[in-house]
PDB file of C-alpha atoms in Angstrom:
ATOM      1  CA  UNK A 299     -58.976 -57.929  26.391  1.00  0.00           C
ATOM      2  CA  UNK A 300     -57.191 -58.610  23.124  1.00  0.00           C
ATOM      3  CA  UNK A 301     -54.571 -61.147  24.108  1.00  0.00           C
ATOM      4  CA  UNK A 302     -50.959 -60.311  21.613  1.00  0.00           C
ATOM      5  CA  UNK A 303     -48.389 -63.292  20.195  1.00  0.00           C
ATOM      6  CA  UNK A 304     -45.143 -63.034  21.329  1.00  0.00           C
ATOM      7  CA  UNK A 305     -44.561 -62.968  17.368  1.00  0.00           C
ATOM      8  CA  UNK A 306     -46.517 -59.922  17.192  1.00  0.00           C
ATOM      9  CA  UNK A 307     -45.187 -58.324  19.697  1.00  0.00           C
ATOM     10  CA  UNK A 308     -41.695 -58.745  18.413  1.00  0.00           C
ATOM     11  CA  UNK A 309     -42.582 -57.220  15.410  1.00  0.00           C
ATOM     12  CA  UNK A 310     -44.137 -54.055  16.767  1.00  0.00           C
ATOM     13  CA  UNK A 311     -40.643 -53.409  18.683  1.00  0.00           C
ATOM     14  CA  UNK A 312     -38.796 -54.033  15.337  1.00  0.00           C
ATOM     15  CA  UNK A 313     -41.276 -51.597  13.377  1.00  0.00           C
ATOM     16  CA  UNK A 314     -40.593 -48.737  15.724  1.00  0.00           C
ATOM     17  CA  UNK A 315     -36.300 -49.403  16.369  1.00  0.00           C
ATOM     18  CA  UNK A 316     -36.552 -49.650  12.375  1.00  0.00           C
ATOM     19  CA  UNK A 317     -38.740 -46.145  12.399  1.00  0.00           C
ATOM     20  CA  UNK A 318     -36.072 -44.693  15.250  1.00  0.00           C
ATOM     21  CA  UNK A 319     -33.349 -45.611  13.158  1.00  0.00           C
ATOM     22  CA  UNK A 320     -34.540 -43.933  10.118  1.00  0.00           C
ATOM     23  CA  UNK A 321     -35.904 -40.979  11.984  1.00  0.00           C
ATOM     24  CA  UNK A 322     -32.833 -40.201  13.264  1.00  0.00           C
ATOM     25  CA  UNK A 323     -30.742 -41.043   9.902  1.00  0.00           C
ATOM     26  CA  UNK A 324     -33.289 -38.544   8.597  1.00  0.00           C
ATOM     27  CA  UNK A 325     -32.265 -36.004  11.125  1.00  0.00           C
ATOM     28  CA  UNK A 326     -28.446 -36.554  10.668  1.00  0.00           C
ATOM     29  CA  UNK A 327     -29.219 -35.681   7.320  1.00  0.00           C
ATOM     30  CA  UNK A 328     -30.755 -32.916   8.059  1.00  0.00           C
ATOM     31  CA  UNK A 329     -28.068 -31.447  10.197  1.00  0.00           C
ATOM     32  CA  UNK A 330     -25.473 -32.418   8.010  1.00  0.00           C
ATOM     33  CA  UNK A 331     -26.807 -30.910   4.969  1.00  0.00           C
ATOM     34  CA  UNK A 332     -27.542 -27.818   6.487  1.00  0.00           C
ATOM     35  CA  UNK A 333     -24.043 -28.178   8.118  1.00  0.00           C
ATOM     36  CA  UNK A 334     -22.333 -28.110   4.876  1.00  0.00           C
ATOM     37  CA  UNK A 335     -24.542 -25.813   3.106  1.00  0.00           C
ATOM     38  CA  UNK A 336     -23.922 -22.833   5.695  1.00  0.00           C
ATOM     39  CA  UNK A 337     -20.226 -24.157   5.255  1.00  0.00           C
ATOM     40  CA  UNK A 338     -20.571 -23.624   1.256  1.00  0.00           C
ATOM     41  CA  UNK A 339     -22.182 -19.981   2.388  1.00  0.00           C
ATOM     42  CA  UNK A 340     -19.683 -19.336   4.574  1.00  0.00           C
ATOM     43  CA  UNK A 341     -16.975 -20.538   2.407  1.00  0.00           C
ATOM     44  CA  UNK A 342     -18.628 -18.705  -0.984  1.00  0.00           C
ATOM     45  CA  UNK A 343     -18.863 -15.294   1.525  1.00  0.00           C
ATOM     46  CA  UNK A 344     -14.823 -16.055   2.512  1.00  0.00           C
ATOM     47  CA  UNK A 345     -14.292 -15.313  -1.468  1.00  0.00           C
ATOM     48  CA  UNK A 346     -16.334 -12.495  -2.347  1.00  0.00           C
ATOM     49  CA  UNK A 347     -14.683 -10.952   0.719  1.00  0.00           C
ATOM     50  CA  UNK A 348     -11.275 -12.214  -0.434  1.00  0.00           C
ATOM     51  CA  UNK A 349     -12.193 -10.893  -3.932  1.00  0.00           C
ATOM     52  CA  UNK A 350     -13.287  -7.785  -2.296  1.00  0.00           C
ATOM     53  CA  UNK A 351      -9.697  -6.970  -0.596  1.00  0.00           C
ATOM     54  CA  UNK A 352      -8.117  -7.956  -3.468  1.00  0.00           C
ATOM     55  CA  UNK A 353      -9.845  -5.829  -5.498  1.00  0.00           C
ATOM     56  CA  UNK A 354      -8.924  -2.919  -3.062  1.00  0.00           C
ATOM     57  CA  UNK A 355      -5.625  -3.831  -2.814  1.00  0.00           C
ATOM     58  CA  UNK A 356      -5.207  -3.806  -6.583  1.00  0.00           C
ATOM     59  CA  UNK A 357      -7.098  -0.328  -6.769  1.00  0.00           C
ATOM     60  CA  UNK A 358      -4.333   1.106  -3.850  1.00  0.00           C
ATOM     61  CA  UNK A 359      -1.752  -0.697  -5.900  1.00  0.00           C
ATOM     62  CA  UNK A 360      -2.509   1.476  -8.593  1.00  0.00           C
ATOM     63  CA  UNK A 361      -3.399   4.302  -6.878  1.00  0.00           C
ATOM     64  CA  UNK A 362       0.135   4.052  -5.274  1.00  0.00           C
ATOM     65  CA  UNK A 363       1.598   3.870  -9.150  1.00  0.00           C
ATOM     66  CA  UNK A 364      -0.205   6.683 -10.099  1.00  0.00           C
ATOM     67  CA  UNK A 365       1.118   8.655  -7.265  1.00  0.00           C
ATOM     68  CA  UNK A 366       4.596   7.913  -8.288  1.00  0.00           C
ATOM     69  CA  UNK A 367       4.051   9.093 -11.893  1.00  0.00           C
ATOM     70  CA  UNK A 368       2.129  12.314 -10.456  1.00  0.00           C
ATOM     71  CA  UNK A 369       5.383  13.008  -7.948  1.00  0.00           C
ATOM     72  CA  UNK A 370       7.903  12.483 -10.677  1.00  0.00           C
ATOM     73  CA  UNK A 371       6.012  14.180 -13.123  1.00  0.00           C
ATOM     74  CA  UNK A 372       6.055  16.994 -11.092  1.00  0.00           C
ATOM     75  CA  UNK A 373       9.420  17.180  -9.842  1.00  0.00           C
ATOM     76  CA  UNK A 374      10.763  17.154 -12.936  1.00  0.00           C
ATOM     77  CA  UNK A 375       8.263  20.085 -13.861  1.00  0.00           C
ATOM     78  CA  UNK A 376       9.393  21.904 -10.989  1.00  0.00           C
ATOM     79  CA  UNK A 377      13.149  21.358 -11.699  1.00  0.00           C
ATOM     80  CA  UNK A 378      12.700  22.466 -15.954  1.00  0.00           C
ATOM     81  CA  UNK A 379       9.197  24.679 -15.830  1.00  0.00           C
ATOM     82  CA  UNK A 380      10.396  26.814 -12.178  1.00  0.00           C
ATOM     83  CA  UNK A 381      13.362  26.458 -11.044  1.00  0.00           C
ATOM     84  CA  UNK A 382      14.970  27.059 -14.276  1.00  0.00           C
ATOM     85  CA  UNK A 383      13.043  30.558 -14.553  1.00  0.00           C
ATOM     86  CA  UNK A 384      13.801  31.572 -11.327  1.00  0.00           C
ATOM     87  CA  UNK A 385      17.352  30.940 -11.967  1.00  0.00           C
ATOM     88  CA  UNK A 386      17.090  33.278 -14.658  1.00  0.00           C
ATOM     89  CA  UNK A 387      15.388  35.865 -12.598  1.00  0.00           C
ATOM     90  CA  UNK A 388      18.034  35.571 -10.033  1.00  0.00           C
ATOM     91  CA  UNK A 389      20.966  35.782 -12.542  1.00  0.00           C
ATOM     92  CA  UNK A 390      18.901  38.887 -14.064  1.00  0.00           C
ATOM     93  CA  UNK A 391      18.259  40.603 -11.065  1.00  0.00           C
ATOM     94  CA  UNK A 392      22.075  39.667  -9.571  1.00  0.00           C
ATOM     95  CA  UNK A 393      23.850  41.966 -13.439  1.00  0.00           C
ATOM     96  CA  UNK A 394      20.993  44.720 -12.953  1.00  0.00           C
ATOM     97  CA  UNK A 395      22.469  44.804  -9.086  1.00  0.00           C
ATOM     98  CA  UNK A 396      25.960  45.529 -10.890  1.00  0.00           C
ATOM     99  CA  UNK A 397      24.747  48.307 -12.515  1.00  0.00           C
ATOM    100  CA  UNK A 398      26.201  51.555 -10.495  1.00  0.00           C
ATOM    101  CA  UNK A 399      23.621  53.927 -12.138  1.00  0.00           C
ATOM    102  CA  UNK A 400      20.856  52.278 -10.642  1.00  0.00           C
ATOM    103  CA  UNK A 401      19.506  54.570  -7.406  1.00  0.00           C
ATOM    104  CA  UNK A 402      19.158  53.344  -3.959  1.00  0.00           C
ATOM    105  CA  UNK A 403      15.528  52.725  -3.881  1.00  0.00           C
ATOM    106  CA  UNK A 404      15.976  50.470  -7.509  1.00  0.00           C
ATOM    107  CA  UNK A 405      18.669  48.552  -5.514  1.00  0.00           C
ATOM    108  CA  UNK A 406      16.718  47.874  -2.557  1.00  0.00           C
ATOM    109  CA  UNK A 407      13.644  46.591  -4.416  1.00  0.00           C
ATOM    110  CA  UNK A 408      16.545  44.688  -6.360  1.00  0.00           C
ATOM    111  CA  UNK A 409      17.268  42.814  -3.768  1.00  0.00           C
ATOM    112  CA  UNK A 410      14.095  42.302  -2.234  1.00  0.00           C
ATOM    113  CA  UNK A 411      12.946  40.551  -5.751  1.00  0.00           C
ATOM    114  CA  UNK A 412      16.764  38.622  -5.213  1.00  0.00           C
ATOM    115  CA  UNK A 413      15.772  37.526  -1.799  1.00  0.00           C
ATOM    116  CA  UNK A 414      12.295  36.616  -2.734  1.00  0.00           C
ATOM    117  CA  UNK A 415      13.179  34.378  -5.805  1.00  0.00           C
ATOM    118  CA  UNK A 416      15.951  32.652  -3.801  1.00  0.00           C
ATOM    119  CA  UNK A 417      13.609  31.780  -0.986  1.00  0.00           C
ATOM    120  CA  UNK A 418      11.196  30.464  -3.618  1.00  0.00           C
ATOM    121  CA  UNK A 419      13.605  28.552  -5.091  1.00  0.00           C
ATOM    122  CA  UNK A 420      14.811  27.046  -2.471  1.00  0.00           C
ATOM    123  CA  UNK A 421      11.245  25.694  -1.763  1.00  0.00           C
ATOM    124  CA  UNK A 422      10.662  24.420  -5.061  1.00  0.00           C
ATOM    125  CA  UNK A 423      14.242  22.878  -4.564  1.00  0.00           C
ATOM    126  CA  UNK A 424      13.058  21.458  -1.049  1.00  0.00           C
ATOM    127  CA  UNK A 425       9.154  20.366  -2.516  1.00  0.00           C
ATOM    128  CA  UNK A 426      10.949  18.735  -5.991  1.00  0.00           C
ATOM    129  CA  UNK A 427      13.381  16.812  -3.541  1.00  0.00           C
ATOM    130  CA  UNK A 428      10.260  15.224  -1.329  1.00  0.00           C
ATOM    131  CA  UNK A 429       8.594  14.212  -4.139  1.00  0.00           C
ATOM    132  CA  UNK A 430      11.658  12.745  -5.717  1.00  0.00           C
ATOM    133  CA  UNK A 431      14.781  12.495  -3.894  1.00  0.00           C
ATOM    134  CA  UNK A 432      17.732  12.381  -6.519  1.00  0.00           C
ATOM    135  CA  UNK A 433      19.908  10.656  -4.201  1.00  0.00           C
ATOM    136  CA  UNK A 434      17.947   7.457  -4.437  1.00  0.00           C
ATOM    137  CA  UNK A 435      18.250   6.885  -7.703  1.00  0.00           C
ATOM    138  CA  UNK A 436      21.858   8.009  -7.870  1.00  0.00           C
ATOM    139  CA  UNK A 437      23.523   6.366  -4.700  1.00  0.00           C
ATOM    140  CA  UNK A 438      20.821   4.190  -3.289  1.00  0.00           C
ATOM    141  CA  UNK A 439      18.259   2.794  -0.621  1.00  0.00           C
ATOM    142  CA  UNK A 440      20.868   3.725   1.831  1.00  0.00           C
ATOM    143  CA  UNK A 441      21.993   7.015   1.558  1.00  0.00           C
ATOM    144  CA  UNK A 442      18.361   8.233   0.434  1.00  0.00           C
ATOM    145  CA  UNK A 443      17.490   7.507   3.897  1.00  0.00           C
ATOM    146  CA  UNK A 444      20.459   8.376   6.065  1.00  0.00           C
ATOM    147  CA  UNK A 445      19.830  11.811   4.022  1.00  0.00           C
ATOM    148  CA  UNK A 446      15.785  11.898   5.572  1.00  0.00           C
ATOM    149  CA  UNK A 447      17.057  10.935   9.156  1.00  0.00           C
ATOM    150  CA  UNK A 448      19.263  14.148   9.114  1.00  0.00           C
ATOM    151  CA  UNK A 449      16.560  16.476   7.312  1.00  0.00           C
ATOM    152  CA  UNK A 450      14.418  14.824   9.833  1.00  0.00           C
ATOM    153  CA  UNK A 451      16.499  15.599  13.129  1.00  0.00           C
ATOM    154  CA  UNK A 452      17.688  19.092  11.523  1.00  0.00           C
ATOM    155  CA  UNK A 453      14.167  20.252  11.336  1.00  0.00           C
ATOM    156  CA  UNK A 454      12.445  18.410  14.221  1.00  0.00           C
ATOM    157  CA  UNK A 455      13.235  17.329  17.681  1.00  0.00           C
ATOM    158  CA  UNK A 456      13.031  13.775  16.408  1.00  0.00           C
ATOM    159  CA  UNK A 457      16.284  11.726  17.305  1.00  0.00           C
ATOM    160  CA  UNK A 458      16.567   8.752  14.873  1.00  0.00           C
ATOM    161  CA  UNK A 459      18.909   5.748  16.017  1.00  0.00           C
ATOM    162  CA  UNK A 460      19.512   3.502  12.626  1.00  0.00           C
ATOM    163  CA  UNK A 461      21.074   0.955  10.797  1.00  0.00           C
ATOM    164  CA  UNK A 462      20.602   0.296   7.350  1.00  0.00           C
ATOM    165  CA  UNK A 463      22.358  -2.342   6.032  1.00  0.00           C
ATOM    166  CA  UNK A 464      23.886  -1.983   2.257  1.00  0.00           C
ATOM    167  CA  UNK A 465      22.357  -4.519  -0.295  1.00  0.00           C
ATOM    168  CA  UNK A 466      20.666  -4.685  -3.741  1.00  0.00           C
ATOM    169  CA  UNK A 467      17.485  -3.824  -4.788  1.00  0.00           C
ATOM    170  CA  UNK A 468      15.625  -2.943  -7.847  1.00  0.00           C
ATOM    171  CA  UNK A 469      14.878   0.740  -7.842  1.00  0.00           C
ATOM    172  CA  UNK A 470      11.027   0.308  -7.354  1.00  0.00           C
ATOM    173  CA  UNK A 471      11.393  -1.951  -4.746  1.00  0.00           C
ATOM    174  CA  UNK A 472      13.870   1.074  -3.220  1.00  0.00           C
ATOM    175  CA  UNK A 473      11.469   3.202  -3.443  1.00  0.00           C
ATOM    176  CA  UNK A 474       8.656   1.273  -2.020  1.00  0.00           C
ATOM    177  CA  UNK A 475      11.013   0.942   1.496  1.00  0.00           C
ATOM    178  CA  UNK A 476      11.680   4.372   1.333  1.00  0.00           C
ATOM    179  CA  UNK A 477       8.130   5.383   0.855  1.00  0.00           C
ATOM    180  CA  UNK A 478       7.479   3.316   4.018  1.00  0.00           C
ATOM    181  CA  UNK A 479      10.255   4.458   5.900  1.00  0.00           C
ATOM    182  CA  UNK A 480       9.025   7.848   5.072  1.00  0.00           C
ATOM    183  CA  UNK A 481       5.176   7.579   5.654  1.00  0.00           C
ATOM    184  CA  UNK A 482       5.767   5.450   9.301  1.00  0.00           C
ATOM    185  CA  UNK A 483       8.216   8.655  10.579  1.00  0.00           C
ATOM    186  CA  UNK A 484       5.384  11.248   9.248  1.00  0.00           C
ATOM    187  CA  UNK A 485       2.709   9.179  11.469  1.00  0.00           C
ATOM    188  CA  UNK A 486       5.089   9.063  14.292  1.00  0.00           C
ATOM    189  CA  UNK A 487       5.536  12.545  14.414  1.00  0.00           C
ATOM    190  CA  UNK A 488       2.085  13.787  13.332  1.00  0.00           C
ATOM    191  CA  UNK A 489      -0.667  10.973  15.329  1.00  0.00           C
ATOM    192  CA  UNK A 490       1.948   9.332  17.517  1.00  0.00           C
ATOM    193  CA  UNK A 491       4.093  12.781  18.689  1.00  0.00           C
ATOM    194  CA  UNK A 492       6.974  10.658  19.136  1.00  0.00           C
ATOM    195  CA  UNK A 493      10.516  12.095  19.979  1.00  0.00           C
ATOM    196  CA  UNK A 494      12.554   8.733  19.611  1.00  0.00           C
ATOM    197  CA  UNK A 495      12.546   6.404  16.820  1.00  0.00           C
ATOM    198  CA  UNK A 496      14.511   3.377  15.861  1.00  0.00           C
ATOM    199  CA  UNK A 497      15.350   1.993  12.741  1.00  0.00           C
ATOM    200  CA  UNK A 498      16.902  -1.332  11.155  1.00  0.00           C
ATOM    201  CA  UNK A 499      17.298  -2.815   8.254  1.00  0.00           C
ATOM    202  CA  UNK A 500      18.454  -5.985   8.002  1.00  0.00           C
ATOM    203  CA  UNK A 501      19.506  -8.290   4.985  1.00  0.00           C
ATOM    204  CA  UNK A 502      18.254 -12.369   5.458  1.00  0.00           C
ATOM    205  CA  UNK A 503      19.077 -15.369   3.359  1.00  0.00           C
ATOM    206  CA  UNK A 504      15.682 -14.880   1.486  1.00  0.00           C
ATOM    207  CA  UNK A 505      14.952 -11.463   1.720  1.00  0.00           C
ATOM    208  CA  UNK A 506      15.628  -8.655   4.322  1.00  0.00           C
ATOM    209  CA  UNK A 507      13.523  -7.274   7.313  1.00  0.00           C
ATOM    210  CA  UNK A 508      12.210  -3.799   8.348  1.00  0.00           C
ATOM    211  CA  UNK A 509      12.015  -3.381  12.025  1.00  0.00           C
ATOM    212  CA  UNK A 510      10.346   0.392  13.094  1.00  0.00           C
ATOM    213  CA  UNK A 511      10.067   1.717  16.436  1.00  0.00           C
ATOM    214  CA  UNK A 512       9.022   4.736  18.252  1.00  0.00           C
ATOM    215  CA  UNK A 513       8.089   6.366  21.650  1.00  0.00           C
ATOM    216  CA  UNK A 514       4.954   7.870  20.950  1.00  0.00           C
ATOM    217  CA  UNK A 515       1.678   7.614  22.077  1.00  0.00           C
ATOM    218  CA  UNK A 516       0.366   4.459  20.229  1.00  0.00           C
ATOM    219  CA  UNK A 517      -2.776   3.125  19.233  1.00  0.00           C
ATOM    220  CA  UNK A 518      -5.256   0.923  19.850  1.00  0.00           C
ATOM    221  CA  UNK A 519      -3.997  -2.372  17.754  1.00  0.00           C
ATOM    222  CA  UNK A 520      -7.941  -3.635  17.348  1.00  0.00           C
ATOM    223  CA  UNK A 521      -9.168  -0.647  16.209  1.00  0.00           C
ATOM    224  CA  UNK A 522      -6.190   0.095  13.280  1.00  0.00           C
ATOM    225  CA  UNK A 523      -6.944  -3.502  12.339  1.00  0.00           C
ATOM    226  CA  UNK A 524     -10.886  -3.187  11.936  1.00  0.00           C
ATOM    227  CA  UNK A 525     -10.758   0.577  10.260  1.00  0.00           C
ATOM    228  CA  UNK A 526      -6.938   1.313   8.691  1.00  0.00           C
ATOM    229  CA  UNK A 527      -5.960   4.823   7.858  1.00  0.00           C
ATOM    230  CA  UNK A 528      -4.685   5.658   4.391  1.00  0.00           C
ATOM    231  CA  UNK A 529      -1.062   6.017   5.612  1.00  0.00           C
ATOM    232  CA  UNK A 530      -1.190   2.294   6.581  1.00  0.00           C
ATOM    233  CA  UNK A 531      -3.505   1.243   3.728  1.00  0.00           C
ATOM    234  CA  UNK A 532      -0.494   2.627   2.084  1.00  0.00           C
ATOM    235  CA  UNK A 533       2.023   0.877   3.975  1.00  0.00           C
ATOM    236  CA  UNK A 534       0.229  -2.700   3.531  1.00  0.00           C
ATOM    237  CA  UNK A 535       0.062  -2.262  -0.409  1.00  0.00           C
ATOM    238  CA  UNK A 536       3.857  -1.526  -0.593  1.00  0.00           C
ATOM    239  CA  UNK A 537       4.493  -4.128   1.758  1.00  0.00           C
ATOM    240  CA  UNK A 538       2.520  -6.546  -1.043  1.00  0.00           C
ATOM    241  CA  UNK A 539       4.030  -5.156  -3.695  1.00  0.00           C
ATOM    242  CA  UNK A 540       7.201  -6.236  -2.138  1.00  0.00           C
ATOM    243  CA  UNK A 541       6.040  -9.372  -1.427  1.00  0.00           C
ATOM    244  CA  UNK A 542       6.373  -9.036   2.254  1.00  0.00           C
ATOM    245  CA  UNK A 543       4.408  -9.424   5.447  1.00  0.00           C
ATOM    246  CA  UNK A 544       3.632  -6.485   8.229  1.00  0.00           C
ATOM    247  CA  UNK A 545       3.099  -6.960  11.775  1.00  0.00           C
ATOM    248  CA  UNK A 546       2.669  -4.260  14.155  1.00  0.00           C
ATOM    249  CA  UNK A 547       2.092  -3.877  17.588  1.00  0.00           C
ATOM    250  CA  UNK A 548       1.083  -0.941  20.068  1.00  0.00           C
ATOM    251  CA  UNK A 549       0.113  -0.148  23.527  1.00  0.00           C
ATOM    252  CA  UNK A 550      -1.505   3.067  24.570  1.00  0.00           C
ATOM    253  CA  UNK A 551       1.336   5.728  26.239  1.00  0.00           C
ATOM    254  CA  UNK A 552       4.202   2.918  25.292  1.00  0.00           C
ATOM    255  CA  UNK A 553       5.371   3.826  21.596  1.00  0.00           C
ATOM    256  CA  UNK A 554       4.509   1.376  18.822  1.00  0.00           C
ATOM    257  CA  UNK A 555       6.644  -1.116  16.761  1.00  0.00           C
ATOM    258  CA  UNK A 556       6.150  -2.465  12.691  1.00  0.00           C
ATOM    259  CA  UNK A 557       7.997  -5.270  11.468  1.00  0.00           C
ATOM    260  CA  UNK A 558       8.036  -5.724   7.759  1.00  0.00           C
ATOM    261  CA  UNK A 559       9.429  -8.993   6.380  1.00  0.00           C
ATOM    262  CA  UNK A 560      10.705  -9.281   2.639  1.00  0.00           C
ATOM    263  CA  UNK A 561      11.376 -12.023   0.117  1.00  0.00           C
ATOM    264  CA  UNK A 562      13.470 -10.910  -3.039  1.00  0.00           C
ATOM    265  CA  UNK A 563      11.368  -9.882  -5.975  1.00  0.00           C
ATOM    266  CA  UNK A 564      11.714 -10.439  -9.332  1.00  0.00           C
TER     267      UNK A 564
END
């Protein structure tokens, strides 16, 4: 039997608490730099994904501006290229009417071709003025929408309780909330079959506020969140381009609520 110092001894347990210590330095070193290397993953992922929606959003931005152009474009098309004409069919066919010579059967296809163009130009009247409503750029936010409530209520069974308060905008920013306005009561009535809605806009000290709600049949929140529609795809680039925020909230069979806040733009 090989018969160990006390010195020697001592400086076996020193070897291996001087070997624990390092192994287990080595191993927090380990862990840490594979801790912040999935963080730098993680983190460089975060961006391309930011980069990613901001891409998107810059592409539905545009879109959106495109859209505008397209609608005006053809509103004013419809106003010079159609309505014009048909005004000049109607005011044709209305002398040719006065003409006493003309025989019954003339007369009645007369009027037939009278009844036909006004019709049609009423639509192109009605299509021009959903594309572009003239009232917005002439009186305002306001009365552009207090004019969709009652189209809205005349030709639906929707009833619309409001209050829009009176303050300035810039006229694209008007026409971004009235977009809005317009695209949550088509979704209301078309996915949500809602009867009831109700509708503020406020002014703040920074900004204003959009509050929405209806009585429809709602949505699942997690869902919308995960996989948007285009309608609210929509609705979250004009809320951008304002330089807003959007919450919304919805329970199945209870109606669903949006809440757009505003700062000022430039």
């Amino acid at each position: 039997m090989v018969e160990k110092f006390p010195g020697e001894e001592g400086s076996v347990i020193l070897v291996l608490l001087v070997a624990t210590i390092f192994l287990a330095l080595v191993t927090l070193g380990l862990i840490l730099f594979f801790f912040f290397s999935r963080k730098k993953v993680i983190e460089k992922e975060r961006e391309k994904a930011n980069l990613k929606i901001e891409h998107q959003q810059k592409i539905l931005q545009t879109s959106i501006a495109i859209q505008e152009e397209e609608r005006k474009r053809i509103a004013q098309d419809l106003h010079d290229a159609i309505s014009s004409k048909l005004n000049i069919v109607s005011l044709t066919t209305n002398v040719l009417l006065g003409d006493k010579e003309i025989t019954k059967k003339q007369k009645e296809t007369l009027e037939q071709i009278l009844g036909i163009t006004s019709t049609t130009l009423e639509s192109s009247r009605k299509i021009a003025h959903d594309l572009l409503p003239p009232i917005l750029e002439k009186f305002g936010l306001k009365a552009a929408l207090e004019e969709l409530f009652e189209e809205f209520s005349k030709n639906t069974n929707i009833d619309i309780q409001h209050d829009i308060e009176d303050f300035s905008l810039s006229e694209s920013h008007q026409l971004h909330v009235f977009r809005i306005v317009q695209e949550l009561i088509n979704n209301s009535i078309r996915h949500g079959k809602a009867d009831e809605l109700v509708i503020f806009i406020q002014q703040k000290d920074s900004g204003y506020s959009l509050r929405y709600q209806d009585n429809g049949v709602g949505f699942d929140v997690d869902e919308v969140k995960q996989k948007a529609g285009i309608g609210l795809q929509n609705i979250s680039s004009r809320v951008r381009i304002l330089n807003g925020s959007l919450e919304f909230d919805s329970q199945i069979n209870k109606g669903s609520t949006f809440l757009i806040r505003c700062k000022y733009g430039k």
